[in-house]
PDB file of C-alpha atoms and ligand atoms in Angstrom:
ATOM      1  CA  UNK A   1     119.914  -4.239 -20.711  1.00  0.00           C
ATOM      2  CA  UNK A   2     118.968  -4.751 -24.348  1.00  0.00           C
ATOM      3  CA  UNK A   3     118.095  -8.981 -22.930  1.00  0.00           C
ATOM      4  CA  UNK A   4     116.368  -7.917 -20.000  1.00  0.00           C
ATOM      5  CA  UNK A   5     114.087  -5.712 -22.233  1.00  0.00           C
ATOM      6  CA  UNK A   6     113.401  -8.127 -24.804  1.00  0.00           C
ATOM      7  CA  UNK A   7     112.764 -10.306 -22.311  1.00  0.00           C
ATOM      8  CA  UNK A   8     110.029  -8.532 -20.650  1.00  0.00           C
ATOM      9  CA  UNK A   9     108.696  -7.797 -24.545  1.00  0.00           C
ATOM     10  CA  UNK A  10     108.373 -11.310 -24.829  1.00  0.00           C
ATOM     11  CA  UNK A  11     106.325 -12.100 -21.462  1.00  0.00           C
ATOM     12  CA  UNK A  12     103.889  -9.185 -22.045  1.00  0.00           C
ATOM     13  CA  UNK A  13     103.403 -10.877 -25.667  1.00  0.00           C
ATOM     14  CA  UNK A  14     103.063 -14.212 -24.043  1.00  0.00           C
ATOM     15  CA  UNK A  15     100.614 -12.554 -21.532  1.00  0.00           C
ATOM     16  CA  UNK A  16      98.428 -10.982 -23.550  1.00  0.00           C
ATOM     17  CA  UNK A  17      98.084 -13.855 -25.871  1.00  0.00           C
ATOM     18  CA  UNK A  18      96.634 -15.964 -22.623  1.00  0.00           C
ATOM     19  CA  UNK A  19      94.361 -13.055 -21.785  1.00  0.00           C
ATOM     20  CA  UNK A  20      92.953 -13.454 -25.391  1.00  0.00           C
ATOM     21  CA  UNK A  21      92.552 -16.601 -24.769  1.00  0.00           C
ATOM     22  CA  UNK A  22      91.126 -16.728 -22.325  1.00  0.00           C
ATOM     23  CA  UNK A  23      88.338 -13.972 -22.982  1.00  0.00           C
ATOM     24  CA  UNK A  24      87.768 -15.759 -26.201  1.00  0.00           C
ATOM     25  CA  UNK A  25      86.986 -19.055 -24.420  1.00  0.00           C
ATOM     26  CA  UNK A  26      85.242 -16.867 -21.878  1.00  0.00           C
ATOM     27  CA  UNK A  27      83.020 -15.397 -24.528  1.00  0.00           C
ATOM     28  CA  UNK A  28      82.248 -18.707 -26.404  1.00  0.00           C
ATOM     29  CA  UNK A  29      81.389 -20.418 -23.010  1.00  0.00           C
ATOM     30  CA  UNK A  30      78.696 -17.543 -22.629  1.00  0.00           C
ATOM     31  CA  UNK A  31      77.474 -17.770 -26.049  1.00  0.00           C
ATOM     32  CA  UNK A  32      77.248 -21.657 -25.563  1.00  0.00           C
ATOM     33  CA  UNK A  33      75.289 -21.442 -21.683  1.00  0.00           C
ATOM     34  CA  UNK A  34      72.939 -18.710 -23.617  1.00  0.00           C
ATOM     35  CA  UNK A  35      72.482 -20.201 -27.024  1.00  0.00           C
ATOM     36  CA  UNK A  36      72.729 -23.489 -26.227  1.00  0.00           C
ATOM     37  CA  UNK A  37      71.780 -24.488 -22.568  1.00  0.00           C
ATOM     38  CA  UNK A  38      70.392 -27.503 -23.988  1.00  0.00           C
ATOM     39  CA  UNK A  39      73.344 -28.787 -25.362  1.00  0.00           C
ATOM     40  CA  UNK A  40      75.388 -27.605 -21.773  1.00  0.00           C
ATOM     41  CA  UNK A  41      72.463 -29.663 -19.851  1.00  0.00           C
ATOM     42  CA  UNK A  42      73.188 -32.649 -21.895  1.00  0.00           C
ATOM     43  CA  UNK A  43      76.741 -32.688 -20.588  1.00  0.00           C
ATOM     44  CA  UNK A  44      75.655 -31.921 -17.366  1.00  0.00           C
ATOM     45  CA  UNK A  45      73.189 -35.001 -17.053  1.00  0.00           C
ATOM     46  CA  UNK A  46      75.200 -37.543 -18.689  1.00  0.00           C
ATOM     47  CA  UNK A  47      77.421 -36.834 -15.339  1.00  0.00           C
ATOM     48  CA  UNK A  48      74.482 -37.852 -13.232  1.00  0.00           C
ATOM     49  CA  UNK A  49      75.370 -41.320 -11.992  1.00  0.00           C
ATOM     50  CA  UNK A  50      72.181 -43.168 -11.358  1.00  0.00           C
ATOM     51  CA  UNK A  51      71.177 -45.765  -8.094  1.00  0.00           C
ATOM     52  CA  UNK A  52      69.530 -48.697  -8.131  1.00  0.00           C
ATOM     53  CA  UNK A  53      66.566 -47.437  -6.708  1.00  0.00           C
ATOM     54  CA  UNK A  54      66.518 -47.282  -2.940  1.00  0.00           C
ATOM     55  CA  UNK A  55      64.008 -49.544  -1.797  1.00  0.00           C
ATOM     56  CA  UNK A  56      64.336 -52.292   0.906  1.00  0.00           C
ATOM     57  CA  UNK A  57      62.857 -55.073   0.743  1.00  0.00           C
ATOM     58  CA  UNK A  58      60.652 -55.857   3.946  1.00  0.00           C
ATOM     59  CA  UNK A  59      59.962 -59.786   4.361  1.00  0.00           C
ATOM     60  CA  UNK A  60      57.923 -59.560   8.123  1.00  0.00           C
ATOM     61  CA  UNK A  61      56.648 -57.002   9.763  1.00  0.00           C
ATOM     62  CA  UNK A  62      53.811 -56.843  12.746  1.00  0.00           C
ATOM     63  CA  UNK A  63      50.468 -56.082  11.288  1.00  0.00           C
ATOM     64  CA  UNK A  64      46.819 -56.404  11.072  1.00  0.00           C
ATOM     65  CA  UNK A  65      45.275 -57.959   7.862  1.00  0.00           C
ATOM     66  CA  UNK A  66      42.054 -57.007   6.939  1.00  0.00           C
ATOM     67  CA  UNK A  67      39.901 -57.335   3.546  1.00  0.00           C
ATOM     68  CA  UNK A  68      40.957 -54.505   0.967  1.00  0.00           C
ATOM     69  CA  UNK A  69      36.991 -53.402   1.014  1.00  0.00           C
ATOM     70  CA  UNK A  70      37.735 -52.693   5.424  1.00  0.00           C
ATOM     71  CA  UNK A  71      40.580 -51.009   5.039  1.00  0.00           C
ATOM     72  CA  UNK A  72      38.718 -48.196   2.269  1.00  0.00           C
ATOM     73  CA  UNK A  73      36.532 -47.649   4.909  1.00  0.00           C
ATOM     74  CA  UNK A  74      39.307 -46.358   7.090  1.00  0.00           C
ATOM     75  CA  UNK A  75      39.660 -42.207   7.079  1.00  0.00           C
ATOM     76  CA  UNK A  76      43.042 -42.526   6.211  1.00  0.00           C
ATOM     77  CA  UNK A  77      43.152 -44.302   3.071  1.00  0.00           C
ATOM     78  CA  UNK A  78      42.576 -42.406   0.181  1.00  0.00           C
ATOM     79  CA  UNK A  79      42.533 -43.623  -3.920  1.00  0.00           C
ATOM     80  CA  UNK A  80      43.133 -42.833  -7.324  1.00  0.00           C
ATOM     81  CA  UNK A  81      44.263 -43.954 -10.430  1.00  0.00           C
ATOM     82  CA  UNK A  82      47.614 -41.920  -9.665  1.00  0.00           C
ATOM     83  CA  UNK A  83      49.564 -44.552 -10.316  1.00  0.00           C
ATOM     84  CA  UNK A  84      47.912 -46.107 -13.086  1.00  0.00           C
ATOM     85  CA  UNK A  85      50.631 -47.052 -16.145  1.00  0.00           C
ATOM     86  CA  UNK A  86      49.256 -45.458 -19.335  1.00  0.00           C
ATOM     87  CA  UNK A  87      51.168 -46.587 -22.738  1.00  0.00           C
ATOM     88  CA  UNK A  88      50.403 -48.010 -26.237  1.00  0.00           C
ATOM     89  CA  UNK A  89      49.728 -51.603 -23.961  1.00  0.00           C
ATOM     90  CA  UNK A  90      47.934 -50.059 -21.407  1.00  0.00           C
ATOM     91  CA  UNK A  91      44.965 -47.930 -22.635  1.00  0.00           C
ATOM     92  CA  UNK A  92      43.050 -46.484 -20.025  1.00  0.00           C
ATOM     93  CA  UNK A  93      40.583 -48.499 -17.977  1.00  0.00           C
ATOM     94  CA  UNK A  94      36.890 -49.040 -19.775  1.00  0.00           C
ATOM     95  CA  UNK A  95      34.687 -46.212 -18.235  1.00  0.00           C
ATOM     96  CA  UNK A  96      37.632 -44.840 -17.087  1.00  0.00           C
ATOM     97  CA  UNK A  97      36.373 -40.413 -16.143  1.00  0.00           C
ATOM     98  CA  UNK A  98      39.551 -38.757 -15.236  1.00  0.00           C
ATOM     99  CA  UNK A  99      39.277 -36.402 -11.846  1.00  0.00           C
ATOM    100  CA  UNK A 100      39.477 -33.250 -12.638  1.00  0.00           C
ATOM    101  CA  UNK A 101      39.891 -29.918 -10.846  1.00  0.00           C
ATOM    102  CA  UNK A 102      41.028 -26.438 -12.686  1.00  0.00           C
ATOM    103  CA  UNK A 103      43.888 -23.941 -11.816  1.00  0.00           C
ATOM    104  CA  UNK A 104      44.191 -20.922 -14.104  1.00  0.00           C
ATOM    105  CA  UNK A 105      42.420 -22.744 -16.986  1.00  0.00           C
ATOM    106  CA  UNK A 106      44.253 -25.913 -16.617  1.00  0.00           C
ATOM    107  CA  UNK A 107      42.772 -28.891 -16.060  1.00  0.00           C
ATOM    108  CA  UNK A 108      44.090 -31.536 -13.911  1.00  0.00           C
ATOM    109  CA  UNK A 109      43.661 -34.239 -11.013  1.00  0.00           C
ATOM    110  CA  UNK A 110      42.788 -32.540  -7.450  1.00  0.00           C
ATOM    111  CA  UNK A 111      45.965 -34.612  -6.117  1.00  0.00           C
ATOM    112  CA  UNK A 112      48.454 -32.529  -8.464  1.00  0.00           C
ATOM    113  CA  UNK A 113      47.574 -28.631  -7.698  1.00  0.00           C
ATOM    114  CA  UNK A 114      49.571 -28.167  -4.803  1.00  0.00           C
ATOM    115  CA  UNK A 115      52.914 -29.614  -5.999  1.00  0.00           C
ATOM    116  CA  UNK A 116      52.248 -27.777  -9.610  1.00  0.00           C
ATOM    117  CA  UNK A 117      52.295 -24.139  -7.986  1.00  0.00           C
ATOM    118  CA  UNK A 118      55.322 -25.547  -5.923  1.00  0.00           C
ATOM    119  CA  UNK A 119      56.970 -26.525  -8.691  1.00  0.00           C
ATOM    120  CA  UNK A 120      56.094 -23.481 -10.512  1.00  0.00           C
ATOM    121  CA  UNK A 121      56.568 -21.000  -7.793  1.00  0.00           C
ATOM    122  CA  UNK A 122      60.218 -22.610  -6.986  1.00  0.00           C
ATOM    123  CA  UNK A 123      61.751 -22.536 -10.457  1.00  0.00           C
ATOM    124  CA  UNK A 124      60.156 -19.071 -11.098  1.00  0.00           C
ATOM    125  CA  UNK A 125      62.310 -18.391  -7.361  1.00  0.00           C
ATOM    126  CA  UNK A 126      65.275 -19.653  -9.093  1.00  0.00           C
ATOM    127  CA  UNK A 127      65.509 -18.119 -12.526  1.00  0.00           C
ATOM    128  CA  UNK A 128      63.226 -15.413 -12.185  1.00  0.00           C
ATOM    129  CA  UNK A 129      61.256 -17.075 -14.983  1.00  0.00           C
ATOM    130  CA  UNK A 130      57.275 -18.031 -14.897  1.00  0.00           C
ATOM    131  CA  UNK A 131      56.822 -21.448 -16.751  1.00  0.00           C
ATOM    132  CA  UNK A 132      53.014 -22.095 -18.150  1.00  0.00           C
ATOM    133  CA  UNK A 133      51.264 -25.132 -19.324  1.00  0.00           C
ATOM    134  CA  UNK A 134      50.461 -25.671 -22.735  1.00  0.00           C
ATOM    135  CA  UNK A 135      48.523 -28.828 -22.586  1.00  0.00           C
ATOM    136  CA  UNK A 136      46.530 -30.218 -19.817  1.00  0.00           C
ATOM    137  CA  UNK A 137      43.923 -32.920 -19.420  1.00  0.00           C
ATOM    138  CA  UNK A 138      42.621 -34.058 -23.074  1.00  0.00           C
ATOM    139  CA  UNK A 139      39.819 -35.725 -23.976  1.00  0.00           C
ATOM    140  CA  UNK A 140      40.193 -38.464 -26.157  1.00  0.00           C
ATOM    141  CA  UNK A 141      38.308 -35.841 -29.070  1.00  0.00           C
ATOM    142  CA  UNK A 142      41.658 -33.587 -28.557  1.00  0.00           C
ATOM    143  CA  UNK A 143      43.383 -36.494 -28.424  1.00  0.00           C
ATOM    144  CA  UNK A 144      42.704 -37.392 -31.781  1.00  0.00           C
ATOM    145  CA  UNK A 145      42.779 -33.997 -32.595  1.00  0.00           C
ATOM    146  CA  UNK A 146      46.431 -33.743 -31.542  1.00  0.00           C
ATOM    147  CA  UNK A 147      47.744 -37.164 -33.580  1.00  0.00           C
ATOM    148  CA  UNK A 148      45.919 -35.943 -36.506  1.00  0.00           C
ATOM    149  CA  UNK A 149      48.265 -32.649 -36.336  1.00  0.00           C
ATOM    150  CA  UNK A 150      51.930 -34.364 -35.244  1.00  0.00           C
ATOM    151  CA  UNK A 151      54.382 -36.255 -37.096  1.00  0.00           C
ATOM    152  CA  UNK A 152      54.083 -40.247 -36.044  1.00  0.00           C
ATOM    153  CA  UNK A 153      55.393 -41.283 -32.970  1.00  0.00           C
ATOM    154  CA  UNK A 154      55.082 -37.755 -30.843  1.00  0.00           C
ATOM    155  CA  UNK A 155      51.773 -38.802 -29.476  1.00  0.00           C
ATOM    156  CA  UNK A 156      50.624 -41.273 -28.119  1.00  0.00           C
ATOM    157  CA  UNK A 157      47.046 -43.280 -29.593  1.00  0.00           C
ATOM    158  CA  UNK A 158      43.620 -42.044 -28.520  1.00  0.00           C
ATOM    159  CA  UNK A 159      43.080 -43.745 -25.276  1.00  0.00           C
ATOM    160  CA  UNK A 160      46.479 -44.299 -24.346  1.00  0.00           C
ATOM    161  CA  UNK A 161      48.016 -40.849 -23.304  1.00  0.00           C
ATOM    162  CA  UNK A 162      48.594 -39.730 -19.748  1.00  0.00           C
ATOM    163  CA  UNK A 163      47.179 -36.186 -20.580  1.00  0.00           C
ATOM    164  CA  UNK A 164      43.363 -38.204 -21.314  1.00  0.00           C
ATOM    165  CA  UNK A 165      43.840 -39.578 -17.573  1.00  0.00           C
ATOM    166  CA  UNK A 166      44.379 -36.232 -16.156  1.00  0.00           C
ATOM    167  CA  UNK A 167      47.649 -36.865 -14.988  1.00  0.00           C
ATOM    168  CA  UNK A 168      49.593 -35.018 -17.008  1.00  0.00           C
ATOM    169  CA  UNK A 169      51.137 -31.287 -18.477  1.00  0.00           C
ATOM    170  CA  UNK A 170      53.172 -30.067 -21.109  1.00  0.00           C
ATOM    171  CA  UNK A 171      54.704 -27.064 -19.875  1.00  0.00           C
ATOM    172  CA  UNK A 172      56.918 -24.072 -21.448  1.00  0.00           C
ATOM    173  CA  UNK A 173      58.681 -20.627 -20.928  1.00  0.00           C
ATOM    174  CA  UNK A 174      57.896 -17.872 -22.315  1.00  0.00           C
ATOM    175  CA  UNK A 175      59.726 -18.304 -25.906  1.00  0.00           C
ATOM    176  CA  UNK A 176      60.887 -21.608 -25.497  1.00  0.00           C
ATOM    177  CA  UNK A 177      58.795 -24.291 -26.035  1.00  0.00           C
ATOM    178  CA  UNK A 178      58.971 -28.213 -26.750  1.00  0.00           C
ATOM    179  CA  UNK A 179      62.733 -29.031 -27.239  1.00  0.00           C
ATOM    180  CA  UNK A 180      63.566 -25.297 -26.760  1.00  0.00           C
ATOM    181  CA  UNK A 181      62.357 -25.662 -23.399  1.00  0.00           C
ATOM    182  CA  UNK A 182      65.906 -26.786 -22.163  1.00  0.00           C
ATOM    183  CA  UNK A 183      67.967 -23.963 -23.865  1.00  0.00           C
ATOM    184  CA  UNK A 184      65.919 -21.608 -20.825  1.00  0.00           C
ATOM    185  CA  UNK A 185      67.199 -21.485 -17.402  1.00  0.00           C
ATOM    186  CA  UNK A 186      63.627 -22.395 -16.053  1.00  0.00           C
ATOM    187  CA  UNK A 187      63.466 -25.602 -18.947  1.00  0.00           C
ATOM    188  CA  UNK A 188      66.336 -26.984 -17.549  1.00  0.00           C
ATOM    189  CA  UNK A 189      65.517 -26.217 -13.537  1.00  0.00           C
ATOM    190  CA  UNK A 190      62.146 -28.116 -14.490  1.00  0.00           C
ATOM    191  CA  UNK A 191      63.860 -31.142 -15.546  1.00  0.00           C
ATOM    192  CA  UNK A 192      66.499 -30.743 -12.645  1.00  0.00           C
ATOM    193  CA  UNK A 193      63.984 -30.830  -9.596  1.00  0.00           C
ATOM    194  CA  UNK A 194      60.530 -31.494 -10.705  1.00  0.00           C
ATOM    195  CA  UNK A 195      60.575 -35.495  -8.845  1.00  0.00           C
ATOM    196  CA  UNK A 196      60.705 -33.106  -5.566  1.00  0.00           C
ATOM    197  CA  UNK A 197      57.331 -31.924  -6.299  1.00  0.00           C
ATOM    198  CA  UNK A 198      55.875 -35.298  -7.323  1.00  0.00           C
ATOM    199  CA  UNK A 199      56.533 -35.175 -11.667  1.00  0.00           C
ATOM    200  CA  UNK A 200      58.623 -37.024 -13.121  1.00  0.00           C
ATOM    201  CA  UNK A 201      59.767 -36.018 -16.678  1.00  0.00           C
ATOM    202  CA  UNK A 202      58.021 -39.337 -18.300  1.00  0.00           C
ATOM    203  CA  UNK A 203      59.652 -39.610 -21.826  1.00  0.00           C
ATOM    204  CA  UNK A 204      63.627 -39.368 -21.222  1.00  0.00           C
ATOM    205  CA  UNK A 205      66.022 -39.381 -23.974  1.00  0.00           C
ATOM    206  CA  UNK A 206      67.459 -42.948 -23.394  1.00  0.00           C
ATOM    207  CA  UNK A 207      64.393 -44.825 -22.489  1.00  0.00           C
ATOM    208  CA  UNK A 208      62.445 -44.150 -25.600  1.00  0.00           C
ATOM    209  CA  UNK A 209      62.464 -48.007 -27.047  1.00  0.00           C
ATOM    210  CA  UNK A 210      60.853 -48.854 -23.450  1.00  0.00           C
ATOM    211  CA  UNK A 211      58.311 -45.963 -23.425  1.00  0.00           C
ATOM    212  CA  UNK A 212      57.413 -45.651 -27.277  1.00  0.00           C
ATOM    213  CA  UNK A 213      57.785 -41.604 -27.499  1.00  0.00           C
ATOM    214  CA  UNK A 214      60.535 -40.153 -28.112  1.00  0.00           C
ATOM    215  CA  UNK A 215      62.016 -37.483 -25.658  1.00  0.00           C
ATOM    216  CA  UNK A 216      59.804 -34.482 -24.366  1.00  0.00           C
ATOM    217  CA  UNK A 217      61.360 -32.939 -21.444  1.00  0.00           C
ATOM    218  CA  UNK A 218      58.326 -30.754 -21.170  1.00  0.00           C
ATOM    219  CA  UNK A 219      55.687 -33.616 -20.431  1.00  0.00           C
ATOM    220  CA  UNK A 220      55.309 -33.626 -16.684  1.00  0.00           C
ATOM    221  CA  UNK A 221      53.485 -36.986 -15.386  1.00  0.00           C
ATOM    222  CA  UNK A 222      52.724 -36.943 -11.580  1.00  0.00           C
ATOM    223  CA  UNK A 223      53.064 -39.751 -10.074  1.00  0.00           C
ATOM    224  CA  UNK A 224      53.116 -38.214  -6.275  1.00  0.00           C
ATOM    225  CA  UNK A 225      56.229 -39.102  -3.016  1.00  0.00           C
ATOM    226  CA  UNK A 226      58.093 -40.707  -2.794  1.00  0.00           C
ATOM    227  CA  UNK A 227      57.775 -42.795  -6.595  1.00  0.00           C
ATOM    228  CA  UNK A 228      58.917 -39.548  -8.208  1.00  0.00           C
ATOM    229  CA  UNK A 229      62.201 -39.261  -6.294  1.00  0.00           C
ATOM    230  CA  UNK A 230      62.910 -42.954  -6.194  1.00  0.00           C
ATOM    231  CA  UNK A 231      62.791 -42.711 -10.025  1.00  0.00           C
ATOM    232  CA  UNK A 232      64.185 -40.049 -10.700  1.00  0.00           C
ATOM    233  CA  UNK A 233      67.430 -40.934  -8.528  1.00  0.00           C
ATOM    234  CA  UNK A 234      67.800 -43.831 -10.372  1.00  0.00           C
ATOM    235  CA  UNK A 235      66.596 -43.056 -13.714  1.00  0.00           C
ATOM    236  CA  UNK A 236      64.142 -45.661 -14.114  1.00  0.00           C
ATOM    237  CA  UNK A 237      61.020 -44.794 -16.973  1.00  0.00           C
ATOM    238  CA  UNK A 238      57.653 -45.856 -15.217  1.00  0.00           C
ATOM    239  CA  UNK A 239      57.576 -48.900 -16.971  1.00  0.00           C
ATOM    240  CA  UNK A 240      60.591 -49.880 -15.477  1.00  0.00           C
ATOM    241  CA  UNK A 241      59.647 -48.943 -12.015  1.00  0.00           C
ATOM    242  CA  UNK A 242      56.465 -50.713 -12.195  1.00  0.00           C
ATOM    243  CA  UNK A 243      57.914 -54.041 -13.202  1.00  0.00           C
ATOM    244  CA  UNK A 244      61.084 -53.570 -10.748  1.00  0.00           C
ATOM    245  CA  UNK A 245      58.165 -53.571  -7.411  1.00  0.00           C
ATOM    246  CA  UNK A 246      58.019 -57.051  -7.111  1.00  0.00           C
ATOM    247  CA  UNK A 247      54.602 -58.307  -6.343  1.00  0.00           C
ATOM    248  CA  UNK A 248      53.483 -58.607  -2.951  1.00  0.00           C
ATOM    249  CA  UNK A 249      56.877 -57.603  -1.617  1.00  0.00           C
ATOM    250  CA  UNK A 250      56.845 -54.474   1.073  1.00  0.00           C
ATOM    251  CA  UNK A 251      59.536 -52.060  -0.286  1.00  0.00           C
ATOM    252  CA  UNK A 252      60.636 -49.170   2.883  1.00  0.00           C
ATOM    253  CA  UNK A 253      61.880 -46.160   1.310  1.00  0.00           C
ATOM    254  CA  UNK A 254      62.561 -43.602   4.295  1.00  0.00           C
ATOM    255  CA  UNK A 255      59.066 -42.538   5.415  1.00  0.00           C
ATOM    256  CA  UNK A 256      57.069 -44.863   3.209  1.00  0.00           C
ATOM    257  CA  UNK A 257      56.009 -48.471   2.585  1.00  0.00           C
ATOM    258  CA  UNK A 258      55.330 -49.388  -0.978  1.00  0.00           C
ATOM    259  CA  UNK A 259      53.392 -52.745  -2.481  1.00  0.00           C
ATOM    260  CA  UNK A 260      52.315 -53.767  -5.307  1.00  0.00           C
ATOM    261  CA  UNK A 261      49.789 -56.717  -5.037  1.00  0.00           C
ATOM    262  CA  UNK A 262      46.603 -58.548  -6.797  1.00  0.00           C
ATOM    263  CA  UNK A 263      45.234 -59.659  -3.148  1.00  0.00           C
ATOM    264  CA  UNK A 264      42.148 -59.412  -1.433  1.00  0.00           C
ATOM    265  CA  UNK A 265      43.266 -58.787   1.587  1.00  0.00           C
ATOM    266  CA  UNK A 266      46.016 -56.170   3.290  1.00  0.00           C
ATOM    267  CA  UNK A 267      48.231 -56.408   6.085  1.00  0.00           C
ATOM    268  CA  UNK A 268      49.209 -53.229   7.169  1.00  0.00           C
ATOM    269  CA  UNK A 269      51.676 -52.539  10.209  1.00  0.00           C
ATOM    270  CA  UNK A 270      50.305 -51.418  13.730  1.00  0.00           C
ATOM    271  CA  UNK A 271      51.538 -48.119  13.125  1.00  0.00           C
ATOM    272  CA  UNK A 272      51.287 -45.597  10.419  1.00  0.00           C
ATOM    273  CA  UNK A 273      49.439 -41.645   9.290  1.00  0.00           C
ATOM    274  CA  UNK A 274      48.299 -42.268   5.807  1.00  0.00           C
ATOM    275  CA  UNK A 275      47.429 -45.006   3.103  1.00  0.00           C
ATOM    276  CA  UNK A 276      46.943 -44.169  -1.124  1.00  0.00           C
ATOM    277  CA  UNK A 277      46.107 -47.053  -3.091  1.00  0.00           C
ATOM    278  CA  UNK A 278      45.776 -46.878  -6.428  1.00  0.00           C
ATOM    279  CA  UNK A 279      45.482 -49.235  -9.444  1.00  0.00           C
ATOM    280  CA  UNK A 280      48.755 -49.710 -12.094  1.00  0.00           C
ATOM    281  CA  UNK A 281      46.745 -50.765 -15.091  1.00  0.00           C
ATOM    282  CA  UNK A 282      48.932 -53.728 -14.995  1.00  0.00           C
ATOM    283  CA  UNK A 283      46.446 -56.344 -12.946  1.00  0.00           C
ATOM    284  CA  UNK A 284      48.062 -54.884  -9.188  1.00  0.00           C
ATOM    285  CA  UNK A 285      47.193 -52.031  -7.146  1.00  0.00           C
ATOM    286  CA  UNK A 286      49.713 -50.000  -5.424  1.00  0.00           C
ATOM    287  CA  UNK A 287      49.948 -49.251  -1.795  1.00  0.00           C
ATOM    288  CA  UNK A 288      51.889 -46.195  -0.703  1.00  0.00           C
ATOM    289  CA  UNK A 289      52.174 -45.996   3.386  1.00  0.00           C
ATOM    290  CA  UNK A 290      53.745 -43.505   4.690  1.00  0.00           C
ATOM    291  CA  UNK A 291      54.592 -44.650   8.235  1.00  0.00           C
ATOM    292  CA  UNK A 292      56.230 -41.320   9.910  1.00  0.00           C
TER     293      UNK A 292
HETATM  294 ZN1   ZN B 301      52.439 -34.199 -23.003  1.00  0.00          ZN
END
């Protein structure tokens, strides 16, 4: 009798040592995901495993060439510089007058609107959090403006920053801006699923000796469908996905056709609904097709 209630002493002890446990663990797990989300996200990412980006090389295809000058002339080509590499190397063009179109305040390309207030209005959906954008199109005045007031190395030289072409924002949450941005719900949601909406987050934390700023996971670069999801899936910077489209190879990626080329001419196939071209800054110009 005297065991058996020892015994049961001994498992209620044992028992309500594990429930300590595990509220304490419970408790410092909250206190981490609340305090420091950024820290959680880290871990989280560094289980993404990334893909060698999922584009096909196309060697023949039926098609109609045409001079490049013919085929602008069709309704359903469009341009822009959206896909113009801006870095330290690559200043923007000579004469180059960014696009610009305003949505409460901000100032941006035309192309970009849509997929901002997507962007916006899906996160928001998701964490019941409104981000905002802090920094829009500059010109290069604010530009200098900006270098004159940050440490070296945060931004980029006068004539050489994404936000002077107009393809760029630096966005936040209310109370958590810059590198607090990830340690809110909506930071990290941002950086999660903004290449569905066309941005890629352009500075990431290990590609900093290729891109020459160091991490911002607030500075949203649009770069449009599909490039944002191909690069995001397999983490390439824009540098990276630049050089990896061989020139004047056809690339299929689901819906799309993608080249890169310096010719005067264009074959396109028989079939397709819509054509962007834009310059890379590199000496190519960038065809996007989408086919379907
Ligand atoms: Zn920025």
């Amino acid at each position: 009798m005297k065991k058996t209630k020892k015994k049961s002493r001994h498992v209620l002890r044992t028992l309500c040592i594990l429930l300590l446990a595990i509220c304490l663990l419970a408790g410092v797990g909250v206190g981490i995901y609340f305090q420091k989300g950024d820290w959680l996200f880290s871990v989280e990412q560094s289980f993404v495993r990334y893909e060698t980006p999922d584009l096909t090389p196309l060697f023949r295809f039926e098609g109609e060439t045409r001079p490049l000058s013919e085929w602008l002339a069709d309704e359903r080509v469009t341009t822009s510089y959206l896909l113009m590499l801006v870095n330290a190397s690559h200043p923007l063009p000579e004469g180059y007058e960014a696009e610009l179109t305003e949505y409460n305040g901000a100032r941006m390309h035309p192309l970009m609107v849509e997929n901002y207030v997507a962007l916006r209005d899906a996160v928001q959906a998701k964490t019941g959090v409104r981000i905002y954008v802090s920094s829009d199109f500059r010109t290069s005045e604010e530009q200098e403006q900006i270098i004159a007031e940050s440490e070296v190395g945060i931004a980029a030289p006068v004539g050489c920053s994404e936000h002077e072409a107009g393809f760029a924002l630096d966005v936040y949450a209310p109370y958590f801006a810059g590198m607090e941005f990830l340690r809110s719900p909506a930071g990290r949601e941002v950086n999660r699923v903004c290449s569905k909406y066309g941005f890629v987050i352009r500075y990431q934390k290990d590609k900093t000796d290729i891109t020459g700023i160091s991490w911002e996971p607030w500075h949203l670069r649009y770069v449009g469908a599909p490039h944002a999801e191909i690069m995001a899936k397999s983490g390439l910077s824009y540098e990276e996905y630049v050089d990896y489209l061989t020139p004047e190879v056809w690339f299929l990626h689901g819906d799309y056709l993608i080249l890169r080329t310096a010719a005067e001419a264009l074959t396109l196939p028989n079939e397709w609904q819509s054509c962007h071209i834009s310059p890379d800054n590199t000496g190519y110009y960038i065809v996007t097709l989408k086919i379907r």
